[in-house]
mmCIF file of C-alpha atoms in Angstrom:
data_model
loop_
_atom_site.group_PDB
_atom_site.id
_atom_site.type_symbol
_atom_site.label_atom_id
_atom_site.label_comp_id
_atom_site.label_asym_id
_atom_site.label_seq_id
_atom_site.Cartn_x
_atom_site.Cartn_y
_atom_site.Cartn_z
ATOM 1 C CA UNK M 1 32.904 86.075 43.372
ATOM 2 C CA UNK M 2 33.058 84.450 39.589
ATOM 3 C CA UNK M 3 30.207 84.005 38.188
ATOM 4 C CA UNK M 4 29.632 80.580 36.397
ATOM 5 C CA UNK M 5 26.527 79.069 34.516
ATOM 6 C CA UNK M 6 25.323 76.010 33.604
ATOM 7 C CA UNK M 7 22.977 74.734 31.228
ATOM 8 C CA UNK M 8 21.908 71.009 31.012
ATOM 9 C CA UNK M 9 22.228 70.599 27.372
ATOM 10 C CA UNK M 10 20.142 66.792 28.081
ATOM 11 C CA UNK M 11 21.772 63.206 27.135
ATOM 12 C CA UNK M 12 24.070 63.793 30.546
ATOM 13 C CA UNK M 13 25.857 66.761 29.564
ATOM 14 C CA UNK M 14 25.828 70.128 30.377
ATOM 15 C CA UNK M 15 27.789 73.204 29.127
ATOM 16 C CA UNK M 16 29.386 75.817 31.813
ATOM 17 C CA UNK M 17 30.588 79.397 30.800
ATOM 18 C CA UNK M 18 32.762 81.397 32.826
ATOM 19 C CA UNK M 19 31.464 84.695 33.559
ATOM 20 C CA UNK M 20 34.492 86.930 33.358
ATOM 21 C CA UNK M 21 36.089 85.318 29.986
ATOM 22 C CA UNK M 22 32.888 83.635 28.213
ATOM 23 C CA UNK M 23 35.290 80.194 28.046
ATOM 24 C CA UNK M 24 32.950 77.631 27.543
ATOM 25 C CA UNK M 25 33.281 73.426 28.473
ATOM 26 C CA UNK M 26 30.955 70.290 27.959
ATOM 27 C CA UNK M 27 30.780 67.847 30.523
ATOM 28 C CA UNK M 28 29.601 64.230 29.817
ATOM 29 C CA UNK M 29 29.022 61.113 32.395
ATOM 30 C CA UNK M 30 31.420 58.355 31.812
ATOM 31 C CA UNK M 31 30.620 55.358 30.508
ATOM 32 C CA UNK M 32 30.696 53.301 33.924
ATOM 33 C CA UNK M 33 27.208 55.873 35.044
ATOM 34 C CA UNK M 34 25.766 55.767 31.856
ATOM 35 C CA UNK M 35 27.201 58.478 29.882
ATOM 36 C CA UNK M 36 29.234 58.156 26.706
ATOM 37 C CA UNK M 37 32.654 59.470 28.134
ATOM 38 C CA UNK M 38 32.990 61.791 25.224
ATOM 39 C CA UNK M 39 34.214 64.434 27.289
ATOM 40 C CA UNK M 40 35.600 65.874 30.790
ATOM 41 C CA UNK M 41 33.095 64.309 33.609
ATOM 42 C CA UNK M 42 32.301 66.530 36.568
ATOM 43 C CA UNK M 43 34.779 64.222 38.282
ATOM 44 C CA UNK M 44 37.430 64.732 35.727
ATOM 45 C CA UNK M 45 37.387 68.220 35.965
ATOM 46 C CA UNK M 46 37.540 67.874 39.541
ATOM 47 C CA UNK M 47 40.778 65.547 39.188
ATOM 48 C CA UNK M 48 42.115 68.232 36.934
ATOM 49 C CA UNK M 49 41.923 70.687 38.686
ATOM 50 C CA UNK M 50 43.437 70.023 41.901
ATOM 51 C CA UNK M 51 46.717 69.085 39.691
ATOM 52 C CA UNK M 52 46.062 72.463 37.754
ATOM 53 C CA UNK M 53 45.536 74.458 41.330
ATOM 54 C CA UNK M 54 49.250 72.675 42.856
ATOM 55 C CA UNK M 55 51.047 73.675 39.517
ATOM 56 C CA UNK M 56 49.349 77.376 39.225
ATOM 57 C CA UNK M 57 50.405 77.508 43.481
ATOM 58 C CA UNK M 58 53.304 76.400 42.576
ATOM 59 C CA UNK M 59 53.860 78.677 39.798
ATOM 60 C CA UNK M 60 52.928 81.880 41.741
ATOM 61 C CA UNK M 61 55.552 80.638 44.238
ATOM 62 C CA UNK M 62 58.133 80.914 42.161
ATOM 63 C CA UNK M 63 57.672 83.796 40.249
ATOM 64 C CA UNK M 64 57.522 85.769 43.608
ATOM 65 C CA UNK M 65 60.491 84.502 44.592
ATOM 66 C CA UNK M 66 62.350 83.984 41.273
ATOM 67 C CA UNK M 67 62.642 80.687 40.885
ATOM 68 C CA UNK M 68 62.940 79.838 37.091
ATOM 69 C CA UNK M 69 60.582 77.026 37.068
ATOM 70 C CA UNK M 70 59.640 76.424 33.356
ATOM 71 C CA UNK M 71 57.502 74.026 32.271
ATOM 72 C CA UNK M 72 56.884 70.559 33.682
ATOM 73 C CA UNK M 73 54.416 68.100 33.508
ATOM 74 C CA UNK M 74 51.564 66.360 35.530
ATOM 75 C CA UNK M 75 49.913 62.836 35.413
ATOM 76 C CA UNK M 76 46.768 62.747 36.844
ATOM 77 C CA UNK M 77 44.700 59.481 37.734
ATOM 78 C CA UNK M 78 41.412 59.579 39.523
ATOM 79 C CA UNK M 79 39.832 56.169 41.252
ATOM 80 C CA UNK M 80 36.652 56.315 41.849
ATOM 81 C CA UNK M 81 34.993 54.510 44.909
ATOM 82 C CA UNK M 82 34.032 50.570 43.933
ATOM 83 C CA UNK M 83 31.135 50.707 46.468
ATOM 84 C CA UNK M 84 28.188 53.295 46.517
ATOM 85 C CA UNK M 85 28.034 56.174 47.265
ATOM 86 C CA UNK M 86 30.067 57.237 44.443
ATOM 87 C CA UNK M 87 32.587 59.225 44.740
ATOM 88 C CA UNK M 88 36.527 59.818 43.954
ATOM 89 C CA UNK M 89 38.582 57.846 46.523
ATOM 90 C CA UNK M 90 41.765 58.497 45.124
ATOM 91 C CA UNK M 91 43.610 60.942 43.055
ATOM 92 C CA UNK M 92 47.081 60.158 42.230
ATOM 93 C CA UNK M 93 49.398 63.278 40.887
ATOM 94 C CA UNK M 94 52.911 62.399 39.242
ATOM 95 C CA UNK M 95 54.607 65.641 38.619
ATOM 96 C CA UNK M 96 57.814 65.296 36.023
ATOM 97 C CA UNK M 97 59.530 68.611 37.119
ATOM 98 C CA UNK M 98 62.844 70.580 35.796
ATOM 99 C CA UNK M 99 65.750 68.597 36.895
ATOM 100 C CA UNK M 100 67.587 71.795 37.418
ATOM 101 C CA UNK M 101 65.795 73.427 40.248
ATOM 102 C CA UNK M 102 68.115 73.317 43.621
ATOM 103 C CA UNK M 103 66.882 71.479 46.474
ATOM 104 C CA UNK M 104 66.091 74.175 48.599
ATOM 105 C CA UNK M 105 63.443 75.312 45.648
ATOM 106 C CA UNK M 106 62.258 71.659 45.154
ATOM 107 C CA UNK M 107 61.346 71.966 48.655
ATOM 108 C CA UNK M 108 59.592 74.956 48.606
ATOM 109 C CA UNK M 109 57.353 74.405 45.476
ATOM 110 C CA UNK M 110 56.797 71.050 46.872
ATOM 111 C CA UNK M 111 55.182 72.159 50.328
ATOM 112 C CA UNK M 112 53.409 75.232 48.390
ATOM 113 C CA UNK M 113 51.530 72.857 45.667
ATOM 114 C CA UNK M 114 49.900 71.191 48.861
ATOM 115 C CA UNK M 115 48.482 74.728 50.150
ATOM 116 C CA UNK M 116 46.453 75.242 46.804
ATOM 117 C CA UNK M 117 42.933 76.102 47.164
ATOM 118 C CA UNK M 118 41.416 73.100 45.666
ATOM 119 C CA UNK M 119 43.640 70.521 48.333
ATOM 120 C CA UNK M 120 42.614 73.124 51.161
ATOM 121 C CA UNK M 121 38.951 71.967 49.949
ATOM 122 C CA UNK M 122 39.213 68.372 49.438
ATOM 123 C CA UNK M 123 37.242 66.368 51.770
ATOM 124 C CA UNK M 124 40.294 64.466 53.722
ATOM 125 C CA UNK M 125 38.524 60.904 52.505
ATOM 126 C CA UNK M 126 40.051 61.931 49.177
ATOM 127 C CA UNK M 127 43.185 59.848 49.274
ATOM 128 C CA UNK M 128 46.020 62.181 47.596
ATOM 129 C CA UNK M 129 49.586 60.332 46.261
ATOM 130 C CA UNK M 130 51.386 63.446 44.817
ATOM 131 C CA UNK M 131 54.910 62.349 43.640
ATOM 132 C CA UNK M 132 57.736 64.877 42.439
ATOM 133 C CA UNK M 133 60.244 63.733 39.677
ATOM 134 C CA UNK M 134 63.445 65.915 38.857
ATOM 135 C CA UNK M 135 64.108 64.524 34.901
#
């Protein structure tokens, strides 16, 4: 269990501390539901992290099996629903990764950033494009 708390600080935000490291972050509504987008909406950080949980996955994969993955990069674009109720109806993940990883470990990171936690708890309306580039 991790604890988290939230205060709602009023004007559509509200500040959330993690328990175990006292890391703090504002959330804000966006503009389009009457917020003033000045920071990560609940949505947002939803978006986030389900390309943060593949890329963590995908790191602990290949540390345990020595894969020298460096860094790479992810694009993340969340589409929200155009008809109530609102909700995210599509995330779309574009992952640049290192060109020099062999197949065989492409594959493997690949099929292990789809087992993260967060894509395990998705509800399966969520339309998910992941896309991996070698560059």
């Amino acid at each position: 269990m991790v604890p988290i708390s939230l205060t709602y600080l009023g004007d559509l935000r509200c500040e959330a501390v993690h328990g175990p490291s006292g890391v703090k972050v504002v959330t804000d509504a966006p503009t389009d539901n009457h917020g003033k987008g000045e920071s990560f909406s609940p949505t947002d950080l939803m978006a986030t992290s389900y390309g943060a949980c593949m890329s963590t996955i995908m790191g602990i994969v290949a540390k345990r099996d020595g894969i020298a993955l460096g860094r790479f990069t992810v694009a993340v674009e969340k589409h929200m629903t155009t008809a109530p109720p609102r909700r995210i109806a599509k995330l779309v993940l574009r992952f640049v990764m290192p060109v020099a990883l062999v197949a065989a470990d492409r594959l493997k990171l690949e099929a292990a950033a789809h087992t993260c936690p967060v894509a395990l708890s998705t509800s399966p309306d969520v339309q998910i494009e992941a896309s991996f580039t070698y560059a």
